[in-house]
């Protein structure tokens, strides 16, 4: 897909590692100039050095004002923003609801849902001004499939999907597309604790392809949704889950 995104400026949050990083690399390989955000500045500087361009915009997506400042910095540097991928996310706890704590609920909702809202809204405002763009949010199979011990995470991802549909409807006639990527299980720092525990066997057994995916396997789906090839696709959720939600 080299050249598919030539001339486009993209912003990827959660791009320090894992799925966000793999998406940022895929967008850059497809020709986009990519600005990257996450909490750890050195991870972002590594990315810029690796792809030989782009911009590191460190900070927390959950911090009010960060997203607006990040978009302003990108537009100041590159003049526009065509693609935004909101991949920043956390899943720090694994307890049944009756044992869960207020502070864990708040942390997960703040980053996964409110952070997505701040970033998509900031990107959308810029894209509406320009007359077009593509926003890709990141949910999870657990936006729709229940599993024990992940109440806040699943609720945050269900919220991401609902929010994305609303933005898609609001902005469709002004050239801004909003779609969701819903991954199944991928090998990253976020999932590794679960995947390498006794739960890992259950996860693999539950997945029709009988394996956990590698982060680059999500990249092409992001490139597609970002590109003009997806010009009539908005408000959709693309699952990349080895068949999880089909089973
Ligand atoms: N790994 C999986 O199996 C899986 C499955 C479904 C969905 N997801 C989703 O994909 C996204 C990426 O997950 P991952 O597995 O790559 O995780 P990861 O832990 O490997 O990477 C997460 C990245 O997000 C950044 N981040 C976290 N909180 C942030 C904040 N407040 N502000 C800015 N950056 C922040 C981290 O610094 C890191 O760079 C998340 O939204 C996650 O919920 C992952």
PDB file of C-alpha atoms and ligand atoms in Angstrom:
ATOM      1  CA  UNK A   1       0.000   0.000   0.000  1.00  0.00           C
ATOM      2  CA  UNK A   2       2.973   2.238  -0.458  1.00  0.00           C
ATOM      3  CA  UNK A   3       1.953   5.709  -1.678  1.00  0.00           C
ATOM      4  CA  UNK A   4      -1.743   5.320  -0.695  1.00  0.00           C
ATOM      5  CA  UNK A   5      -1.452   8.152   1.844  1.00  0.00           C
ATOM      6  CA  UNK A   6       1.066  10.314  -0.021  1.00  0.00           C
ATOM      7  CA  UNK A   7       0.622  13.994   0.899  1.00  0.00           C
ATOM      8  CA  UNK A   8      -1.560  13.275   3.934  1.00  0.00           C
ATOM      9  CA  UNK A   9      -0.734  14.379   7.477  1.00  0.00           C
ATOM     10  CA  UNK A  10      -1.675  11.897  10.214  1.00  0.00           C
ATOM     11  CA  UNK A  11      -1.743  11.974  14.013  1.00  0.00           C
ATOM     12  CA  UNK A  12      -1.621   8.765  16.053  1.00  0.00           C
ATOM     13  CA  UNK A  13      -2.080   8.715  19.830  1.00  0.00           C
ATOM     14  CA  UNK A  14      -0.740   5.851  21.932  1.00  0.00           C
ATOM     15  CA  UNK A  15       2.017   5.588  19.353  1.00  0.00           C
ATOM     16  CA  UNK A  16       4.863   4.972  21.797  1.00  0.00           C
ATOM     17  CA  UNK A  17       4.465   1.211  21.509  1.00  0.00           C
ATOM     18  CA  UNK A  18       2.038  -1.580  20.729  1.00  0.00           C
ATOM     19  CA  UNK A  19      -0.849  -1.123  18.317  1.00  0.00           C
ATOM     20  CA  UNK A  20      -0.540   2.670  18.049  1.00  0.00           C
ATOM     21  CA  UNK A  21       3.109   2.312  17.110  1.00  0.00           C
ATOM     22  CA  UNK A  22       2.329  -0.369  14.508  1.00  0.00           C
ATOM     23  CA  UNK A  23      -0.411   1.843  13.021  1.00  0.00           C
ATOM     24  CA  UNK A  24       1.929   4.861  12.922  1.00  0.00           C
ATOM     25  CA  UNK A  25       4.559   2.789  11.088  1.00  0.00           C
ATOM     26  CA  UNK A  26       1.955   1.491   8.594  1.00  0.00           C
ATOM     27  CA  UNK A  27       0.654   5.019   7.882  1.00  0.00           C
ATOM     28  CA  UNK A  28       4.236   6.271   7.369  1.00  0.00           C
ATOM     29  CA  UNK A  29       5.033   3.334   5.054  1.00  0.00           C
ATOM     30  CA  UNK A  30       1.895   4.240   3.061  1.00  0.00           C
ATOM     31  CA  UNK A  31       3.344   7.728   2.513  1.00  0.00           C
ATOM     32  CA  UNK A  32       1.778   9.846   5.271  1.00  0.00           C
ATOM     33  CA  UNK A  33       3.679  12.346   7.380  1.00  0.00           C
ATOM     34  CA  UNK A  34       2.947  11.101  10.896  1.00  0.00           C
ATOM     35  CA  UNK A  35       2.801  13.011  14.180  1.00  0.00           C
ATOM     36  CA  UNK A  36       2.851  10.744  17.221  1.00  0.00           C
ATOM     37  CA  UNK A  37       1.658  11.162  20.803  1.00  0.00           C
ATOM     38  CA  UNK A  38       2.025   9.128  23.975  1.00  0.00           C
ATOM     39  CA  UNK A  39       3.121   9.756  27.530  1.00  0.00           C
ATOM     40  CA  UNK A  40       6.775   8.771  26.999  1.00  0.00           C
ATOM     41  CA  UNK A  41       8.730  11.264  24.911  1.00  0.00           C
ATOM     42  CA  UNK A  42      11.703   8.981  24.180  1.00  0.00           C
ATOM     43  CA  UNK A  43       9.439   6.334  22.559  1.00  0.00           C
ATOM     44  CA  UNK A  44       8.148   9.013  20.197  1.00  0.00           C
ATOM     45  CA  UNK A  45      11.601  10.315  19.361  1.00  0.00           C
ATOM     46  CA  UNK A  46      12.591   6.719  18.482  1.00  0.00           C
ATOM     47  CA  UNK A  47       9.668   6.588  16.034  1.00  0.00           C
ATOM     48  CA  UNK A  48      10.621   9.886  14.377  1.00  0.00           C
ATOM     49  CA  UNK A  49      14.223   8.656  14.029  1.00  0.00           C
ATOM     50  CA  UNK A  50      13.033   5.264  12.687  1.00  0.00           C
ATOM     51  CA  UNK A  51      10.793   6.665   9.929  1.00  0.00           C
ATOM     52  CA  UNK A  52      13.014   9.686   9.271  1.00  0.00           C
ATOM     53  CA  UNK A  53      10.352  12.377   9.748  1.00  0.00           C
ATOM     54  CA  UNK A  54       7.126  13.339  11.455  1.00  0.00           C
ATOM     55  CA  UNK A  55       6.683  15.018  14.801  1.00  0.00           C
ATOM     56  CA  UNK A  56       6.746  13.905  18.449  1.00  0.00           C
ATOM     57  CA  UNK A  57       3.941  15.474  20.518  1.00  0.00           C
ATOM     58  CA  UNK A  58       4.200  13.949  24.008  1.00  0.00           C
ATOM     59  CA  UNK A  59       1.475  14.273  26.647  1.00  0.00           C
ATOM     60  CA  UNK A  60      -1.558  12.604  28.147  1.00  0.00           C
ATOM     61  CA  UNK A  61      -4.747  12.383  26.105  1.00  0.00           C
ATOM     62  CA  UNK A  62      -6.704  12.484  29.359  1.00  0.00           C
ATOM     63  CA  UNK A  63      -5.376  15.965  30.185  1.00  0.00           C
ATOM     64  CA  UNK A  64      -7.900  18.659  29.222  1.00  0.00           C
ATOM     65  CA  UNK A  65      -6.346  20.905  26.588  1.00  0.00           C
ATOM     66  CA  UNK A  66      -3.642  18.452  25.456  1.00  0.00           C
ATOM     67  CA  UNK A  67      -5.478  17.369  22.303  1.00  0.00           C
ATOM     68  CA  UNK A  68      -6.122  20.961  21.193  1.00  0.00           C
ATOM     69  CA  UNK A  69      -2.470  21.860  21.777  1.00  0.00           C
ATOM     70  CA  UNK A  70      -1.302  18.758  19.894  1.00  0.00           C
ATOM     71  CA  UNK A  71      -3.476  19.518  16.855  1.00  0.00           C
ATOM     72  CA  UNK A  72      -2.309  23.161  16.909  1.00  0.00           C
ATOM     73  CA  UNK A  73       1.347  21.989  16.959  1.00  0.00           C
ATOM     74  CA  UNK A  74       0.741  19.601  14.037  1.00  0.00           C
ATOM     75  CA  UNK A  75      -1.039  22.254  11.962  1.00  0.00           C
ATOM     76  CA  UNK A  76       1.698  24.784  12.744  1.00  0.00           C
ATOM     77  CA  UNK A  77       4.344  22.302  11.540  1.00  0.00           C
ATOM     78  CA  UNK A  78       2.589  20.701   8.546  1.00  0.00           C
ATOM     79  CA  UNK A  79      -0.293  23.075   7.696  1.00  0.00           C
ATOM     80  CA  UNK A  80      -3.101  20.499   7.972  1.00  0.00           C
ATOM     81  CA  UNK A  81      -4.393  17.288   9.547  1.00  0.00           C
ATOM     82  CA  UNK A  82      -5.963  14.607   7.347  1.00  0.00           C
ATOM     83  CA  UNK A  83      -5.982  11.488   9.518  1.00  0.00           C
ATOM     84  CA  UNK A  84      -6.286  10.971  13.282  1.00  0.00           C
ATOM     85  CA  UNK A  85      -6.038   7.592  15.007  1.00  0.00           C
ATOM     86  CA  UNK A  86      -6.925   7.561  18.706  1.00  0.00           C
ATOM     87  CA  UNK A  87      -5.096   4.451  19.904  1.00  0.00           C
ATOM     88  CA  UNK A  88      -4.048   5.564  23.412  1.00  0.00           C
ATOM     89  CA  UNK A  89      -5.595   3.216  25.929  1.00  0.00           C
ATOM     90  CA  UNK A  90      -5.054   1.414  29.216  1.00  0.00           C
ATOM     91  CA  UNK A  91      -6.350  -1.707  30.932  1.00  0.00           C
ATOM     92  CA  UNK A  92      -4.675  -1.644  34.342  1.00  0.00           C
ATOM     93  CA  UNK A  93      -6.958  -3.867  36.422  1.00  0.00           C
ATOM     94  CA  UNK A  94      -8.558  -7.300  36.196  1.00  0.00           C
ATOM     95  CA  UNK A  95     -11.147  -7.702  38.969  1.00  0.00           C
ATOM     96  CA  UNK A  96     -14.786  -8.634  39.119  1.00  0.00           C
ATOM     97  CA  UNK A  97     -17.073  -5.586  39.390  1.00  0.00           C
ATOM     98  CA  UNK A  98     -17.920  -6.202  43.051  1.00  0.00           C
ATOM     99  CA  UNK A  99     -14.195  -5.960  43.857  1.00  0.00           C
ATOM    100  CA  UNK A 100     -13.342  -3.018  41.602  1.00  0.00           C
ATOM    101  CA  UNK A 101     -12.262   0.403  42.886  1.00  0.00           C
ATOM    102  CA  UNK A 102     -13.534   3.890  41.991  1.00  0.00           C
ATOM    103  CA  UNK A 103     -10.042   5.158  41.095  1.00  0.00           C
ATOM    104  CA  UNK A 104      -9.471   2.358  38.559  1.00  0.00           C
ATOM    105  CA  UNK A 105     -12.840   3.013  36.923  1.00  0.00           C
ATOM    106  CA  UNK A 106     -12.037   6.729  36.657  1.00  0.00           C
ATOM    107  CA  UNK A 107      -8.536   6.178  35.259  1.00  0.00           C
ATOM    108  CA  UNK A 108      -9.772   3.837  32.527  1.00  0.00           C
ATOM    109  CA  UNK A 109     -12.727   6.019  31.509  1.00  0.00           C
ATOM    110  CA  UNK A 110     -10.548   9.171  31.579  1.00  0.00           C
ATOM    111  CA  UNK A 111      -7.950   7.732  29.184  1.00  0.00           C
ATOM    112  CA  UNK A 112      -9.948   5.407  26.959  1.00  0.00           C
ATOM    113  CA  UNK A 113     -13.221   7.304  26.563  1.00  0.00           C
ATOM    114  CA  UNK A 114     -12.650  10.930  27.580  1.00  0.00           C
ATOM    115  CA  UNK A 115      -9.197  10.907  25.931  1.00  0.00           C
ATOM    116  CA  UNK A 116     -10.751   9.623  22.712  1.00  0.00           C
ATOM    117  CA  UNK A 117     -13.429  12.315  22.931  1.00  0.00           C
ATOM    118  CA  UNK A 118     -10.879  15.116  23.438  1.00  0.00           C
ATOM    119  CA  UNK A 119      -8.633  13.902  20.589  1.00  0.00           C
ATOM    120  CA  UNK A 120     -11.370  13.114  18.076  1.00  0.00           C
ATOM    121  CA  UNK A 121     -13.075  16.431  18.816  1.00  0.00           C
ATOM    122  CA  UNK A 122      -9.851  18.404  18.345  1.00  0.00           C
ATOM    123  CA  UNK A 123      -9.036  16.550  15.114  1.00  0.00           C
ATOM    124  CA  UNK A 124     -12.630  16.906  13.899  1.00  0.00           C
ATOM    125  CA  UNK A 125     -12.652  20.671  14.438  1.00  0.00           C
ATOM    126  CA  UNK A 126      -9.531  21.026  12.290  1.00  0.00           C
ATOM    127  CA  UNK A 127     -10.834  18.647   9.617  1.00  0.00           C
ATOM    128  CA  UNK A 128     -14.210  20.453   9.445  1.00  0.00           C
ATOM    129  CA  UNK A 129     -12.329  23.701   8.834  1.00  0.00           C
ATOM    130  CA  UNK A 130     -10.328  22.056   6.039  1.00  0.00           C
ATOM    131  CA  UNK A 131     -13.420  20.363   4.568  1.00  0.00           C
ATOM    132  CA  UNK A 132     -12.390  16.750   5.132  1.00  0.00           C
ATOM    133  CA  UNK A 133     -10.477  14.084   6.988  1.00  0.00           C
ATOM    134  CA  UNK A 134     -10.585  10.601   8.442  1.00  0.00           C
ATOM    135  CA  UNK A 135     -10.786   9.807  12.163  1.00  0.00           C
ATOM    136  CA  UNK A 136     -10.187   6.256  13.353  1.00  0.00           C
ATOM    137  CA  UNK A 137     -10.973   5.372  16.951  1.00  0.00           C
ATOM    138  CA  UNK A 138      -9.882   2.134  18.609  1.00  0.00           C
ATOM    139  CA  UNK A 139     -12.327  -0.003  20.578  1.00  0.00           C
ATOM    140  CA  UNK A 140     -12.108  -3.733  21.318  1.00  0.00           C
ATOM    141  CA  UNK A 141     -14.110  -6.896  20.834  1.00  0.00           C
ATOM    142  CA  UNK A 142     -15.174  -6.257  24.435  1.00  0.00           C
ATOM    143  CA  UNK A 143     -17.199  -3.217  23.337  1.00  0.00           C
ATOM    144  CA  UNK A 144     -19.769  -5.816  22.298  1.00  0.00           C
ATOM    145  CA  UNK A 145     -18.666  -9.132  23.869  1.00  0.00           C
ATOM    146  CA  UNK A 146     -18.857  -9.413  27.630  1.00  0.00           C
ATOM    147  CA  UNK A 147     -16.074 -10.963  29.663  1.00  0.00           C
ATOM    148  CA  UNK A 148     -15.554 -11.055  33.411  1.00  0.00           C
ATOM    149  CA  UNK A 149     -13.193  -8.661  35.259  1.00  0.00           C
ATOM    150  CA  UNK A 150     -13.045  -5.842  32.678  1.00  0.00           C
ATOM    151  CA  UNK A 151     -16.104  -3.699  33.488  1.00  0.00           C
ATOM    152  CA  UNK A 152     -14.447  -0.280  33.131  1.00  0.00           C
ATOM    153  CA  UNK A 153     -12.483  -1.308  30.039  1.00  0.00           C
ATOM    154  CA  UNK A 154     -15.520  -2.788  28.269  1.00  0.00           C
ATOM    155  CA  UNK A 155     -17.674   0.220  29.222  1.00  0.00           C
ATOM    156  CA  UNK A 156     -15.023   2.618  27.927  1.00  0.00           C
ATOM    157  CA  UNK A 157     -14.819   0.781  24.592  1.00  0.00           C
ATOM    158  CA  UNK A 158     -18.605   0.610  24.225  1.00  0.00           C
ATOM    159  CA  UNK A 159     -18.564   4.362  24.795  1.00  0.00           C
ATOM    160  CA  UNK A 160     -15.893   4.824  22.122  1.00  0.00           C
ATOM    161  CA  UNK A 161     -18.081   3.017  19.581  1.00  0.00           C
ATOM    162  CA  UNK A 162     -21.201   5.044  20.481  1.00  0.00           C
ATOM    163  CA  UNK A 163     -19.258   8.321  20.416  1.00  0.00           C
ATOM    164  CA  UNK A 164     -17.752   7.439  17.037  1.00  0.00           C
ATOM    165  CA  UNK A 165     -21.144   6.760  15.462  1.00  0.00           C
ATOM    166  CA  UNK A 166     -22.448  10.148  16.663  1.00  0.00           C
ATOM    167  CA  UNK A 167     -19.455  12.040  15.268  1.00  0.00           C
ATOM    168  CA  UNK A 168     -19.747  10.092  11.993  1.00  0.00           C
ATOM    169  CA  UNK A 169     -23.395  11.135  11.604  1.00  0.00           C
ATOM    170  CA  UNK A 170     -22.734  14.756  12.616  1.00  0.00           C
ATOM    171  CA  UNK A 171     -19.804  15.243  10.238  1.00  0.00           C
ATOM    172  CA  UNK A 172     -20.665  12.978   7.282  1.00  0.00           C
ATOM    173  CA  UNK A 173     -21.976  15.754   5.037  1.00  0.00           C
ATOM    174  CA  UNK A 174     -18.939  17.916   5.762  1.00  0.00           C
ATOM    175  CA  UNK A 175     -16.324  15.450   4.514  1.00  0.00           C
ATOM    176  CA  UNK A 176     -15.115  14.072   7.843  1.00  0.00           C
ATOM    177  CA  UNK A 177     -15.354  10.285   8.176  1.00  0.00           C
ATOM    178  CA  UNK A 178     -15.245   8.554  11.558  1.00  0.00           C
ATOM    179  CA  UNK A 179     -14.728   4.798  11.827  1.00  0.00           C
ATOM    180  CA  UNK A 180     -13.770   2.348  14.558  1.00  0.00           C
ATOM    181  CA  UNK A 181     -11.117  -0.349  14.566  1.00  0.00           C
ATOM    182  CA  UNK A 182     -12.146  -3.142  16.959  1.00  0.00           C
ATOM    183  CA  UNK A 183      -9.159  -5.403  17.607  1.00  0.00           C
ATOM    184  CA  UNK A 184      -9.282  -8.842  19.136  1.00  0.00           C
ATOM    185  CA  UNK A 185      -6.205  -9.999  21.058  1.00  0.00           C
ATOM    186  CA  UNK A 186      -2.773  -8.766  19.941  1.00  0.00           C
ATOM    187  CA  UNK A 187       0.627  -9.278  21.578  1.00  0.00           C
ATOM    188  CA  UNK A 188       1.417  -5.946  23.289  1.00  0.00           C
ATOM    189  CA  UNK A 189       2.411  -4.812  26.775  1.00  0.00           C
ATOM    190  CA  UNK A 190      -1.261  -4.087  27.500  1.00  0.00           C
ATOM    191  CA  UNK A 191      -2.445  -7.630  26.775  1.00  0.00           C
ATOM    192  CA  UNK A 192       0.649  -9.666  27.644  1.00  0.00           C
ATOM    193  CA  UNK A 193      -0.173 -10.167  31.325  1.00  0.00           C
ATOM    194  CA  UNK A 194      -3.508 -11.708  30.365  1.00  0.00           C
ATOM    195  CA  UNK A 195      -2.354 -13.565  27.267  1.00  0.00           C
ATOM    196  CA  UNK A 196       0.597 -15.182  29.060  1.00  0.00           C
ATOM    197  CA  UNK A 197      -1.522 -16.214  32.084  1.00  0.00           C
ATOM    198  CA  UNK A 198      -3.934 -19.143  32.321  1.00  0.00           C
ATOM    199  CA  UNK A 199      -6.496 -16.864  30.640  1.00  0.00           C
ATOM    200  CA  UNK A 200      -4.358 -16.932  27.493  1.00  0.00           C
ATOM    201  CA  UNK A 201      -5.377 -20.512  26.734  1.00  0.00           C
ATOM    202  CA  UNK A 202      -9.050 -19.566  27.033  1.00  0.00           C
ATOM    203  CA  UNK A 203      -8.529 -16.565  24.770  1.00  0.00           C
ATOM    204  CA  UNK A 204      -6.829 -18.645  22.076  1.00  0.00           C
ATOM    205  CA  UNK A 205      -9.456 -21.391  22.369  1.00  0.00           C
ATOM    206  CA  UNK A 206     -12.218 -18.741  22.039  1.00  0.00           C
ATOM    207  CA  UNK A 207     -10.618 -17.231  18.896  1.00  0.00           C
ATOM    208  CA  UNK A 208     -11.574 -19.058  15.664  1.00  0.00           C
ATOM    209  CA  UNK A 209      -8.073 -18.485  14.186  1.00  0.00           C
ATOM    210  CA  UNK A 210      -6.623 -20.050  17.382  1.00  0.00           C
ATOM    211  CA  UNK A 211      -3.895 -17.470  17.859  1.00  0.00           C
ATOM    212  CA  UNK A 212      -3.085 -14.013  19.240  1.00  0.00           C
ATOM    213  CA  UNK A 213      -2.142 -11.534  16.494  1.00  0.00           C
ATOM    214  CA  UNK A 214       1.010  -9.456  15.930  1.00  0.00           C
ATOM    215  CA  UNK A 215       0.613  -5.612  16.002  1.00  0.00           C
ATOM    216  CA  UNK A 216       1.513  -5.115  12.290  1.00  0.00           C
ATOM    217  CA  UNK A 217      -1.597  -7.150  11.419  1.00  0.00           C
ATOM    218  CA  UNK A 218      -3.692  -4.099  12.396  1.00  0.00           C
ATOM    219  CA  UNK A 219      -1.746  -1.609  10.266  1.00  0.00           C
ATOM    220  CA  UNK A 220      -3.313  -2.263   6.862  1.00  0.00           C
ATOM    221  CA  UNK A 221      -6.841  -1.888   8.261  1.00  0.00           C
ATOM    222  CA  UNK A 222      -5.900   1.568   9.553  1.00  0.00           C
ATOM    223  CA  UNK A 223      -4.336   2.512   6.213  1.00  0.00           C
ATOM    224  CA  UNK A 224      -7.546   1.490   4.434  1.00  0.00           C
ATOM    225  CA  UNK A 225      -9.843   3.526   6.710  1.00  0.00           C
ATOM    226  CA  UNK A 226      -7.458   6.495   6.502  1.00  0.00           C
ATOM    227  CA  UNK A 227      -7.299   6.419   2.716  1.00  0.00           C
ATOM    228  CA  UNK A 228      -9.570   7.745  -0.030  1.00  0.00           C
ATOM    229  CA  UNK A 229     -10.318   4.091  -0.878  1.00  0.00           C
ATOM    230  CA  UNK A 230     -12.706   4.232   2.107  1.00  0.00           C
ATOM    231  CA  UNK A 231     -14.427   7.411   0.824  1.00  0.00           C
ATOM    232  CA  UNK A 232     -17.983   6.028   1.366  1.00  0.00           C
ATOM    233  CA  UNK A 233     -17.192   4.297   4.662  1.00  0.00           C
ATOM    234  CA  UNK A 234     -18.186   6.204   7.782  1.00  0.00           C
ATOM    235  CA  UNK A 235     -19.761   5.206  11.073  1.00  0.00           C
ATOM    236  CA  UNK A 236     -18.512   1.644  10.634  1.00  0.00           C
ATOM    237  CA  UNK A 237     -16.669  -0.693  12.966  1.00  0.00           C
ATOM    238  CA  UNK A 238     -13.998  -2.863  11.358  1.00  0.00           C
ATOM    239  CA  UNK A 239     -13.207  -5.882  13.508  1.00  0.00           C
ATOM    240  CA  UNK A 240      -9.714  -7.349  13.223  1.00  0.00           C
ATOM    241  CA  UNK A 241     -10.148 -10.215  15.638  1.00  0.00           C
ATOM    242  CA  UNK A 242      -9.384 -13.610  14.101  1.00  0.00           C
ATOM    243  CA  UNK A 243     -13.138 -14.267  14.017  1.00  0.00           C
ATOM    244  CA  UNK A 244     -13.834 -13.575  17.738  1.00  0.00           C
ATOM    245  CA  UNK A 245     -17.049 -11.591  17.246  1.00  0.00           C
ATOM    246  CA  UNK A 246     -18.320 -13.913  14.527  1.00  0.00           C
ATOM    247  CA  UNK A 247     -18.216 -16.982  16.772  1.00  0.00           C
TER     248      UNK A 247
HETATM  249  N1  LIG B   1      -3.439  -5.348  22.691  1.00  0.00           N
HETATM  250  C1  LIG B   1      -4.663  -5.810  22.498  1.00  0.00           C
HETATM  251  O1  LIG B   1      -4.892  -7.034  22.460  1.00  0.00           O
HETATM  252  C2  LIG B   1      -5.812  -4.858  22.293  1.00  0.00           C
HETATM  253  C3  LIG B   1      -7.051  -5.398  21.945  1.00  0.00           C
HETATM  254  C4  LIG B   1      -8.127  -4.537  21.738  1.00  0.00           C
HETATM  255  C5  LIG B   1      -7.965  -3.175  21.847  1.00  0.00           C
HETATM  256  N2  LIG B   1      -6.747  -2.677  22.188  1.00  0.00           N
HETATM  257  C6  LIG B   1      -6.629  -1.224  22.280  1.00  0.00           C
HETATM  258  O2  LIG B   1      -5.590  -0.772  21.441  1.00  0.00           O
HETATM  259  C7  LIG B   1      -5.038   0.419  21.982  1.00  0.00           C
HETATM  260  C8  LIG B   1      -3.542   0.254  22.109  1.00  0.00           C
HETATM  261  O3  LIG B   1      -3.290  -0.785  23.035  1.00  0.00           O
HETATM  262  P1  LIG B   1      -1.896  -1.533  23.110  1.00  0.00           P
HETATM  263  O4  LIG B   1      -2.198  -2.967  23.321  1.00  0.00           O
HETATM  264  O5  LIG B   1      -1.033  -1.124  21.979  1.00  0.00           O
HETATM  265  O6  LIG B   1      -1.326  -0.948  24.491  1.00  0.00           O
HETATM  266  P2  LIG B   1       0.188  -0.616  24.941  1.00  0.00           P
HETATM  267  O7  LIG B   1       0.128  -0.558  26.416  1.00  0.00           O
HETATM  268  O8  LIG B   1       1.140  -1.543  24.286  1.00  0.00           O
HETATM  269  O9  LIG B   1       0.436   0.843  24.333  1.00  0.00           O
HETATM  270  C9  LIG B   1      -0.403   1.893  24.731  1.00  0.00           C
HETATM  271  C10 LIG B   1       0.190   3.204  24.311  1.00  0.00           C
HETATM  272  O10 LIG B   1      -0.730   4.219  24.712  1.00  0.00           O
HETATM  273  C11 LIG B   1      -0.049   5.201  25.456  1.00  0.00           C
HETATM  274  N3  LIG B   1      -0.935   5.790  26.441  1.00  0.00           N
HETATM  275  C12 LIG B   1      -1.571   5.194  27.475  1.00  0.00           C
HETATM  276  N4  LIG B   1      -2.256   6.089  28.185  1.00  0.00           N
HETATM  277  C13 LIG B   1      -2.048   7.285  27.583  1.00  0.00           C
HETATM  278  C14 LIG B   1      -2.472   8.596  27.846  1.00  0.00           C
HETATM  279  N5  LIG B   1      -3.250   8.898  28.891  1.00  0.00           N
HETATM  280  N6  LIG B   1      -2.070   9.576  27.008  1.00  0.00           N
HETATM  281  C15 LIG B   1      -1.283   9.318  25.962  1.00  0.00           C
HETATM  282  N7  LIG B   1      -0.836   8.088  25.659  1.00  0.00           N
HETATM  283  C16 LIG B   1      -1.207   7.099  26.479  1.00  0.00           C
HETATM  284  C17 LIG B   1       1.117   4.474  26.105  1.00  0.00           C
HETATM  285  O11 LIG B   1       2.116   5.404  26.479  1.00  0.00           O
HETATM  286  C18 LIG B   1       1.518   3.540  24.964  1.00  0.00           C
HETATM  287  O12 LIG B   1       2.333   4.212  24.042  1.00  0.00           O
HETATM  288  C19 LIG B   1      -5.746   0.644  23.323  1.00  0.00           C
HETATM  289  O13 LIG B   1      -6.805   1.564  23.128  1.00  0.00           O
HETATM  290  C20 LIG B   1      -6.288  -0.714  23.663  1.00  0.00           C
HETATM  291  O14 LIG B   1      -7.408  -0.642  24.501  1.00  0.00           O
HETATM  292  C21 LIG B   1      -5.665  -3.476  22.408  1.00  0.00           C
END
